[in-house]
mmCIF file of C-alpha atoms in Angstrom:
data_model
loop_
_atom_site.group_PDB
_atom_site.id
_atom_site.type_symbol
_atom_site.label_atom_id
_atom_site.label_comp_id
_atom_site.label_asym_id
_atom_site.label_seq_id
_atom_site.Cartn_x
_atom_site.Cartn_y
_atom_site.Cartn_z
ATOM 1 C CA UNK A 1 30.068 132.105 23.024
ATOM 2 C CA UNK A 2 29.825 135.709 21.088
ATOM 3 C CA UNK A 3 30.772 135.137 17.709
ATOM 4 C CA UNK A 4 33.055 138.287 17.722
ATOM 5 C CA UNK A 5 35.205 136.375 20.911
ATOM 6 C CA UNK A 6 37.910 133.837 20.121
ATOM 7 C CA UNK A 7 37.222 130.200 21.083
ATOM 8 C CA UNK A 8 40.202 130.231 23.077
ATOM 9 C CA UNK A 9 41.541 133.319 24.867
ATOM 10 C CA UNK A 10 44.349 133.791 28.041
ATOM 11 C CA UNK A 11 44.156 136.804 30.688
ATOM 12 C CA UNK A 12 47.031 137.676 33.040
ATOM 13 C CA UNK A 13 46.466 140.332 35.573
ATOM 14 C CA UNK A 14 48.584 141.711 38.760
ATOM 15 C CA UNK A 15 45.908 143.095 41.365
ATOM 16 C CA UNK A 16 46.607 146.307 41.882
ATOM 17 C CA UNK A 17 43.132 147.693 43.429
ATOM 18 C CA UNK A 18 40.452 146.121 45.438
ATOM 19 C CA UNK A 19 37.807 147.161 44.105
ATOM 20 C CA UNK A 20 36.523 144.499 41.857
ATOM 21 C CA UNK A 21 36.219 140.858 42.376
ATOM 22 C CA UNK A 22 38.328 138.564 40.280
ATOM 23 C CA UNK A 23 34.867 138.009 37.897
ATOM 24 C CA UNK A 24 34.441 141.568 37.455
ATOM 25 C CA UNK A 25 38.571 142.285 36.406
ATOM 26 C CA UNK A 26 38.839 139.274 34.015
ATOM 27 C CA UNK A 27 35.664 140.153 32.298
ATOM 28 C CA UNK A 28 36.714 143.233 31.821
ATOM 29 C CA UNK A 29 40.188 142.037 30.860
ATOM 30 C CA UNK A 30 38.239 139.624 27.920
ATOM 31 C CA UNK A 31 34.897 140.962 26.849
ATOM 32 C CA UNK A 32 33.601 137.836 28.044
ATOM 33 C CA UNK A 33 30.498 137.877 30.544
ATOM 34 C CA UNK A 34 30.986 137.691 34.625
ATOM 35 C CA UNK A 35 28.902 134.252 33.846
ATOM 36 C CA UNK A 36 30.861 132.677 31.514
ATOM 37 C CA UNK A 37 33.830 134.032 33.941
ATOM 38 C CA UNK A 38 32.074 132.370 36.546
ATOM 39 C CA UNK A 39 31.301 129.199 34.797
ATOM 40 C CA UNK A 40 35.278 128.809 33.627
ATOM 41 C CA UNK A 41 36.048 129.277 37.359
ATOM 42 C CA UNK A 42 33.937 126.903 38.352
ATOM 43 C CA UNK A 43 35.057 124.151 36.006
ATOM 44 C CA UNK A 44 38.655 124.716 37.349
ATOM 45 C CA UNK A 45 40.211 127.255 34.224
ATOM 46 C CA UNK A 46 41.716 130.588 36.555
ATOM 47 C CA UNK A 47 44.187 130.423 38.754
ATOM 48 C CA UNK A 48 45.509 132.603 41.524
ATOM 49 C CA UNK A 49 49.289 133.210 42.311
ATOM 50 C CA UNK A 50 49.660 134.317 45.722
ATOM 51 C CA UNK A 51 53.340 134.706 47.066
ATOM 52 C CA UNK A 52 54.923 131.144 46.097
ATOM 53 C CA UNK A 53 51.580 129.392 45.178
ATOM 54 C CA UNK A 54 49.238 129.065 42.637
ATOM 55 C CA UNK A 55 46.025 127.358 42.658
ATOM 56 C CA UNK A 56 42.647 127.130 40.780
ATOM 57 C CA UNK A 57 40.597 129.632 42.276
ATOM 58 C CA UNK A 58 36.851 128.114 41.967
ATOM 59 C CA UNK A 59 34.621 131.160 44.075
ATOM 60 C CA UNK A 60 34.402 134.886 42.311
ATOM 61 C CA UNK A 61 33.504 136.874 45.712
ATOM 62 C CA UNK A 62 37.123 135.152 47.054
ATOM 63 C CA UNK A 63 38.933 138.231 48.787
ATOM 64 C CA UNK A 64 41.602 139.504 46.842
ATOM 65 C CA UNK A 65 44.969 140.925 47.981
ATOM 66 C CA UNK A 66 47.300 143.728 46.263
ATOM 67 C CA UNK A 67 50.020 141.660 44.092
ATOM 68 C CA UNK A 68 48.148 138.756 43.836
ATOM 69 C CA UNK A 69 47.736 137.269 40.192
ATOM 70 C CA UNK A 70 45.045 135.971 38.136
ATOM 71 C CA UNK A 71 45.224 133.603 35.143
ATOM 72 C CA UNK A 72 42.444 133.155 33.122
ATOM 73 C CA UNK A 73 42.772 129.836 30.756
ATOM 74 C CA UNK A 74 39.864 129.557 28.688
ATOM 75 C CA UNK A 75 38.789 127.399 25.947
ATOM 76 C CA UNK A 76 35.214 126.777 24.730
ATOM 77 C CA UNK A 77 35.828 123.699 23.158
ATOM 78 C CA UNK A 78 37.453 122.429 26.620
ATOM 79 C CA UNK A 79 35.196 123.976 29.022
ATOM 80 C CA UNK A 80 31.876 122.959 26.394
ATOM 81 C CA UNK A 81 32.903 119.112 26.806
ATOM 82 C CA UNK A 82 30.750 116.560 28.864
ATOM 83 C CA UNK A 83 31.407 112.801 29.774
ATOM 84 C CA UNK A 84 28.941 110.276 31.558
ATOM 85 C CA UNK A 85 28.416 110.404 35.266
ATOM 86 C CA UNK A 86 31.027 108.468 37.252
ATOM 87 C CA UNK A 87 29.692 105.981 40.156
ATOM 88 C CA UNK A 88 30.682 105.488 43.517
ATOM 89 C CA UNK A 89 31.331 101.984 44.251
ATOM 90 C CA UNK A 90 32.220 102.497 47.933
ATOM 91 C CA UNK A 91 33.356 104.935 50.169
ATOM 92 C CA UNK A 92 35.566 104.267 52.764
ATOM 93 C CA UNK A 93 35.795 107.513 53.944
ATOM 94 C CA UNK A 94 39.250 108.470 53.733
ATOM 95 C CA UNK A 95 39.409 106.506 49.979
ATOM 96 C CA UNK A 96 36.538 105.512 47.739
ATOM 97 C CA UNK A 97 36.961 103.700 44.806
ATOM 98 C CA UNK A 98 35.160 104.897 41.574
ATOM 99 C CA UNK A 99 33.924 103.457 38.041
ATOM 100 C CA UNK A 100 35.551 105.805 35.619
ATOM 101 C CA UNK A 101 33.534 105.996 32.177
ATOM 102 C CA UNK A 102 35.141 106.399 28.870
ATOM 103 C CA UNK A 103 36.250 109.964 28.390
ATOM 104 C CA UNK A 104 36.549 110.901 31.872
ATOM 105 C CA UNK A 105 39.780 111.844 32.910
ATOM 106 C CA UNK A 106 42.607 110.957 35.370
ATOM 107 C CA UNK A 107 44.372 114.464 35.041
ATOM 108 C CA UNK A 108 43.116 118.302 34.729
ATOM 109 C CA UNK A 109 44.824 121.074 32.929
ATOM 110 C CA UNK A 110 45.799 124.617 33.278
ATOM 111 C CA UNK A 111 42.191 125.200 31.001
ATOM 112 C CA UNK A 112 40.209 123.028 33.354
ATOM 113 C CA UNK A 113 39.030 119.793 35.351
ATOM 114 C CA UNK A 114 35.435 119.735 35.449
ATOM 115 C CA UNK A 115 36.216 116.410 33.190
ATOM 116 C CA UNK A 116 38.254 114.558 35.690
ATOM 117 C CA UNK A 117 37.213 111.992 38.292
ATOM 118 C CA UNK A 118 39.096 113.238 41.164
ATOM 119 C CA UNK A 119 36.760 116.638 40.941
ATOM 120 C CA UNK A 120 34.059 114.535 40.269
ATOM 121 C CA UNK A 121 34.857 113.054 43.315
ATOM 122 C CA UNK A 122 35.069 116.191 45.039
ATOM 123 C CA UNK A 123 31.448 117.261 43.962
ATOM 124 C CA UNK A 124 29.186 114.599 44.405
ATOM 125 C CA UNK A 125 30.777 112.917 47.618
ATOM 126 C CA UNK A 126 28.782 114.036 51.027
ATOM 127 C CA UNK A 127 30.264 115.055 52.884
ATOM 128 C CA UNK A 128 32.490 116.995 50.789
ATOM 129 C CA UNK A 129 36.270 116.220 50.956
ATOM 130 C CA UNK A 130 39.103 116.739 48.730
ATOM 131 C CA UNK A 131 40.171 114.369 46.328
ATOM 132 C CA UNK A 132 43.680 113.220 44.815
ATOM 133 C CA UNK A 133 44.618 110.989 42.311
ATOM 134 C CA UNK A 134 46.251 107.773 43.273
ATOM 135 C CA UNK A 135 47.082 106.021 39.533
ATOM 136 C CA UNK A 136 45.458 106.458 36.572
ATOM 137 C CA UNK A 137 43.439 104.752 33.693
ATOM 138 C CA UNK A 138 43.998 105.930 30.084
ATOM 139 C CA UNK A 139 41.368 108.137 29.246
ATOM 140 C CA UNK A 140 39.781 106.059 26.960
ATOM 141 C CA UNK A 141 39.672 103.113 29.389
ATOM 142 C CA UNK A 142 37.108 102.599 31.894
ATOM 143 C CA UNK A 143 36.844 100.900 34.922
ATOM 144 C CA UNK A 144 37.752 100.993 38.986
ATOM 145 C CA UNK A 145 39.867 103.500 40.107
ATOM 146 C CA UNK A 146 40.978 104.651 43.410
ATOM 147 C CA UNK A 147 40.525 108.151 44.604
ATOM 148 C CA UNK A 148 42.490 109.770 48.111
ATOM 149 C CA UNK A 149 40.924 111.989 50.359
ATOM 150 C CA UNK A 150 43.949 112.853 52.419
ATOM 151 C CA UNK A 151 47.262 113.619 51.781
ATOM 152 C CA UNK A 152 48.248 110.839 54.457
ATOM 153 C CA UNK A 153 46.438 108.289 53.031
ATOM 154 C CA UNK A 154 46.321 109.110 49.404
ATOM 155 C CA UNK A 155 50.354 108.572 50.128
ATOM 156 C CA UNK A 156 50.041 105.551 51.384
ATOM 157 C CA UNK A 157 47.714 104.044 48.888
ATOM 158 C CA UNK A 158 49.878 105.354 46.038
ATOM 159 C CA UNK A 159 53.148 103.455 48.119
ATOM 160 C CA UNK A 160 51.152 100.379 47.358
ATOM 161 C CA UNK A 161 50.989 100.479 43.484
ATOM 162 C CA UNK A 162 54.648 101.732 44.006
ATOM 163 C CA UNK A 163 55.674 98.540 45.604
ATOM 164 C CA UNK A 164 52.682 96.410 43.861
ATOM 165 C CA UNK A 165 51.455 95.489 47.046
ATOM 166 C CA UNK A 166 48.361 95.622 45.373
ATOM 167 C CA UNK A 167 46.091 93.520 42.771
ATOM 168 C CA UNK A 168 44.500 94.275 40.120
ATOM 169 C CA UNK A 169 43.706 92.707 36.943
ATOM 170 C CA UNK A 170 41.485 94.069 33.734
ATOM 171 C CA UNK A 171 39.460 92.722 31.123
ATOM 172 C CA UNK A 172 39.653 93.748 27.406
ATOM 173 C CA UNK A 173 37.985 92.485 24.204
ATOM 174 C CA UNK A 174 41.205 92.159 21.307
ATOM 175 C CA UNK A 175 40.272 90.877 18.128
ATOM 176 C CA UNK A 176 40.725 87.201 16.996
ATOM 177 C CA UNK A 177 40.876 84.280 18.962
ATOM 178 C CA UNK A 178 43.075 84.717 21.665
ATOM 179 C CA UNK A 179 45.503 81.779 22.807
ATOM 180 C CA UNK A 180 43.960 79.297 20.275
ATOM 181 C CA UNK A 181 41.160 78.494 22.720
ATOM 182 C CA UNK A 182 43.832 77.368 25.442
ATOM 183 C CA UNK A 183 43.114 77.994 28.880
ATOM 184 C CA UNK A 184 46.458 78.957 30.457
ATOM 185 C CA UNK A 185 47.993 82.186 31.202
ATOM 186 C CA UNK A 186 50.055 83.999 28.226
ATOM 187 C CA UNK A 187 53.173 86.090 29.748
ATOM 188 C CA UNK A 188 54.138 89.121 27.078
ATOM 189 C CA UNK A 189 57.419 90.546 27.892
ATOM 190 C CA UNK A 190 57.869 93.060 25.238
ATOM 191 C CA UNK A 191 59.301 96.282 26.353
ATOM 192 C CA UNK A 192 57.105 99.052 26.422
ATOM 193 C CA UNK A 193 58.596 102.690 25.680
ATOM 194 C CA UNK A 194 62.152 100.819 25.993
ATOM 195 C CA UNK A 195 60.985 99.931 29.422
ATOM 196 C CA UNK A 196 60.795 96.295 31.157
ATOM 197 C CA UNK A 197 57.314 95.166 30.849
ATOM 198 C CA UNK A 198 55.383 92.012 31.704
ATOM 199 C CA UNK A 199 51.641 91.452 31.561
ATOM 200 C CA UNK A 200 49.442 87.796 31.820
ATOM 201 C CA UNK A 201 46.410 87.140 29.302
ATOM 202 C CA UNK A 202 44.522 84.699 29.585
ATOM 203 C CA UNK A 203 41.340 83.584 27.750
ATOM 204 C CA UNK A 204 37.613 83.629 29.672
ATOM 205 C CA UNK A 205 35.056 83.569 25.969
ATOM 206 C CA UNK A 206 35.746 83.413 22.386
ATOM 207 C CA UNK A 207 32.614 84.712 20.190
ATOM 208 C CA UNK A 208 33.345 82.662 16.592
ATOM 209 C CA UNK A 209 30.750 84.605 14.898
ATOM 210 C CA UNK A 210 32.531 88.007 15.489
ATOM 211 C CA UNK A 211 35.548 86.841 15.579
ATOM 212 C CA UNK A 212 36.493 88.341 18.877
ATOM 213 C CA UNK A 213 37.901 86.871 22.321
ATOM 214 C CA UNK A 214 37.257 88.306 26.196
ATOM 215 C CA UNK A 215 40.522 88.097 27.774
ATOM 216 C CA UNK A 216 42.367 88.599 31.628
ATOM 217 C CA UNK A 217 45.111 90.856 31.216
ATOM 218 C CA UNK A 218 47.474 91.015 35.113
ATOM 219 C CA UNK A 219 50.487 93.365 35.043
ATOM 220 C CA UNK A 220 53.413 93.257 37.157
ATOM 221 C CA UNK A 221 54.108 96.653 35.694
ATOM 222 C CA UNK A 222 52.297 99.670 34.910
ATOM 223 C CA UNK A 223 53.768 101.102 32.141
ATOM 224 C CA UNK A 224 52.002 104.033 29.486
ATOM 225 C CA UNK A 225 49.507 101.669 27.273
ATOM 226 C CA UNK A 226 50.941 98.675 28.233
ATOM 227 C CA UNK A 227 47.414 96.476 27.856
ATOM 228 C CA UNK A 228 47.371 97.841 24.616
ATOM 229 C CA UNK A 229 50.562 97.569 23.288
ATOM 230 C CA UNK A 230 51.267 94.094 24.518
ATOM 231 C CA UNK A 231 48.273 92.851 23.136
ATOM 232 C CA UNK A 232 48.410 94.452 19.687
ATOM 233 C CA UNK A 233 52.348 92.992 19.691
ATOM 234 C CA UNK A 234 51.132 89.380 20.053
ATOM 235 C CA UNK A 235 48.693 89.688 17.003
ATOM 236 C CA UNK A 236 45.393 90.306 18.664
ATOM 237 C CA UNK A 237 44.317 94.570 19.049
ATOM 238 C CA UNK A 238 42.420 95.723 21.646
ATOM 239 C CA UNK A 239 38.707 96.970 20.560
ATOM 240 C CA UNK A 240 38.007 100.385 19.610
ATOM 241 C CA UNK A 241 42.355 101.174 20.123
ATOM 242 C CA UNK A 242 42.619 104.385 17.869
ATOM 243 C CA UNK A 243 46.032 104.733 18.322
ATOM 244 C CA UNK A 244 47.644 101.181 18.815
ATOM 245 C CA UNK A 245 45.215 99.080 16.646
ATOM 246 C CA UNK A 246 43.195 98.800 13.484
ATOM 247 C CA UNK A 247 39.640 100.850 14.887
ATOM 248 C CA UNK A 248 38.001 102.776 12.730
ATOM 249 C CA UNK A 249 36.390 106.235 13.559
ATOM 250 C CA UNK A 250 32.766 104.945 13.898
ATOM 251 C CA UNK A 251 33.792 101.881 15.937
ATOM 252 C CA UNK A 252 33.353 100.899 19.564
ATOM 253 C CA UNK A 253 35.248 102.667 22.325
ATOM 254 C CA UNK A 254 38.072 101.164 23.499
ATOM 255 C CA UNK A 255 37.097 97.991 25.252
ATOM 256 C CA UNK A 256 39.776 97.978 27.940
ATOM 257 C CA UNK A 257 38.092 97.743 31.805
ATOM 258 C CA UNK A 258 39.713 97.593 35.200
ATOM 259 C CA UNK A 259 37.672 94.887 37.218
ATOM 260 C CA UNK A 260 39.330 94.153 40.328
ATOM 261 C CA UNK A 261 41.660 95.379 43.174
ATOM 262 C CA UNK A 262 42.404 93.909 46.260
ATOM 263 C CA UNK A 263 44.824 95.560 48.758
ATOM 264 C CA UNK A 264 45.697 96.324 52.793
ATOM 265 C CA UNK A 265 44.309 98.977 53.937
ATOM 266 C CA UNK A 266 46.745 101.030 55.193
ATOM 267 C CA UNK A 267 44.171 102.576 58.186
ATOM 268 C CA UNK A 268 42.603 99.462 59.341
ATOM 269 C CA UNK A 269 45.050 96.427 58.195
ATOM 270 C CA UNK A 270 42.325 94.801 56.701
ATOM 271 C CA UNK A 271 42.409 93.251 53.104
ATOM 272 C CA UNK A 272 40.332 95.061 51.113
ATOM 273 C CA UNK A 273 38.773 93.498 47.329
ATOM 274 C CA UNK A 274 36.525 94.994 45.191
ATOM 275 C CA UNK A 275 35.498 93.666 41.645
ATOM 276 C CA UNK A 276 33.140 95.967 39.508
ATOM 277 C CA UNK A 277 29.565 94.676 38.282
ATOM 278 C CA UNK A 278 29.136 92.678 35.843
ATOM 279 C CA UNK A 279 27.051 95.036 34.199
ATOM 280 C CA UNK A 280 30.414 97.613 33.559
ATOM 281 C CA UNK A 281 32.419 95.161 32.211
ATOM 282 C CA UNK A 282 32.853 94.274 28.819
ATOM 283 C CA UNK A 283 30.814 92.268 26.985
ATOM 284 C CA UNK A 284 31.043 90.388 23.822
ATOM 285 C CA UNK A 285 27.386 90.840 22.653
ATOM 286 C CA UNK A 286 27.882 94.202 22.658
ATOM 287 C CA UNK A 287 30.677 94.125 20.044
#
């Protein structure tokens, strides 16, 4: 980035020639380069209105028409950020379920999506297909998460979560020992966001010498933070929670994983269960 361009900078144009490609007319526009240009299209931060409907536009040699609009939404901090590889845990063709690492996100925005797991998705699957967002993990969370590659079936899925027709359950290291060593299930029913909530904890390891426990959390709802606010309102924080527990800047990530799903699928009518290695879920040696 010049040092004589702003870090963050917006272009709006109406085409009114064909002469240029979209590259050529924002750089122009911005000062910036047809690379960087190039490089912000690519990682999902210009848009083109056409008519009614406006979408990223990802390819600079994409023919133009007179009217159309361009939106250039660029940020170098934004656009200059990186997160670990995602993995493909299986691919069912018309769904695929994902490990999502921490940092990775579940959404895009108007300055880009190169960060997201649906367009990770969308790069690095052969053959190539497009990819939608069924639920979402925090973006600080990690774990399994289920990517559509149809509209059809991407509906479908999402009916199940809608209905919870499907399983799921998550692991999370809180601090203290959870559930006084018991064994059995803990129901939390506090209300999350003024919204009915219910999640199930139960305790699989207690590490005495760190003073931490490895715990089951089910929900029967999937409210905004709910793992983490539940847990932090029964006395016992989540790891590495910035913004509902105690972690300080130089601690662990937040140590919140979704391990399993098992649901119908809605193509073949068979029951489908995954559970993600052991080597992606948290662990209390590591804390």
């Amino acid at each position: 980035m010049s040092p004589n361009l702003p870090n963050v900078l917006e272009s709006h144009l109406i085409i009114n020639s064909l002469e240029l490609d979209a590259a050529s007319l924002l750089a122009a526009d911005t000062e910036l380069s047809k690379q960087q240009i190039k490089q912000a299209m690519n990682k999902g931060a210009v848009w083109l209105t056409r008519g009614k409907q406006t979408q990223r536009l990802r390819r600079a040699k994409r023919a133009l028409k007179l009217g159309d609009e361009l939106h250039l939404y660029y940020n170098h901090q934004v656009l200059a950020h990186k997160v670990d590889a995602a993995e493909l845990i299986f691919d069912g063709g018309q769904y695929s379920i994902w490990y999502k690492p921490y940092g990775m996100l579940c959404q895009g925005s108007k300055w880009g999506d190169h960060t997201t797991i649906n367009r990770y998705a969308e790069t690095h699957l052969s053959p190539d297909r497009p990819a939608f967002i069924i639920h979402r993990l925090d973006r600080a969370a990690t774990g399994l998460v289920l990517i559509g590659h149809s509209k059809k079936t991407t509906a479908a899925l999402a009916k199940l979560f809608e209905l919870r027709l499907l399983d799921k359950y998550y692991q999370v290291i809180v601090e203290g020992q959870f559930n006084l060593g018991q064994q059995e299930s803990v129901t939390i029913g506090t209300d999350v966001d003024g919204k009915a909530a219910c999640s199930h904890a139960k305790l699989l390891q207690y590490d005495a010498e760190r003073g931490r426990s490895l715990v089951q959390v089910k929900i029967e709802s999937g409210r905004k933070h709910q793992i983490r606010i539940h847990m932090e309102s029964i006395g016992y924080p989540v790891v590495g929670d910035r913004l509902h527990g105690v972690a300080k800047e130089d601690e662990l990530n937040l140590q919140l994983t979704s391990c399993y799903l098992k649901f119908t699928c809605p193509i073949t009518d068979e029951i489908k269960e995954f559970e993600l290695p052991q080597r992606l879920r948290p662990k209390l040696s590591a804390c």
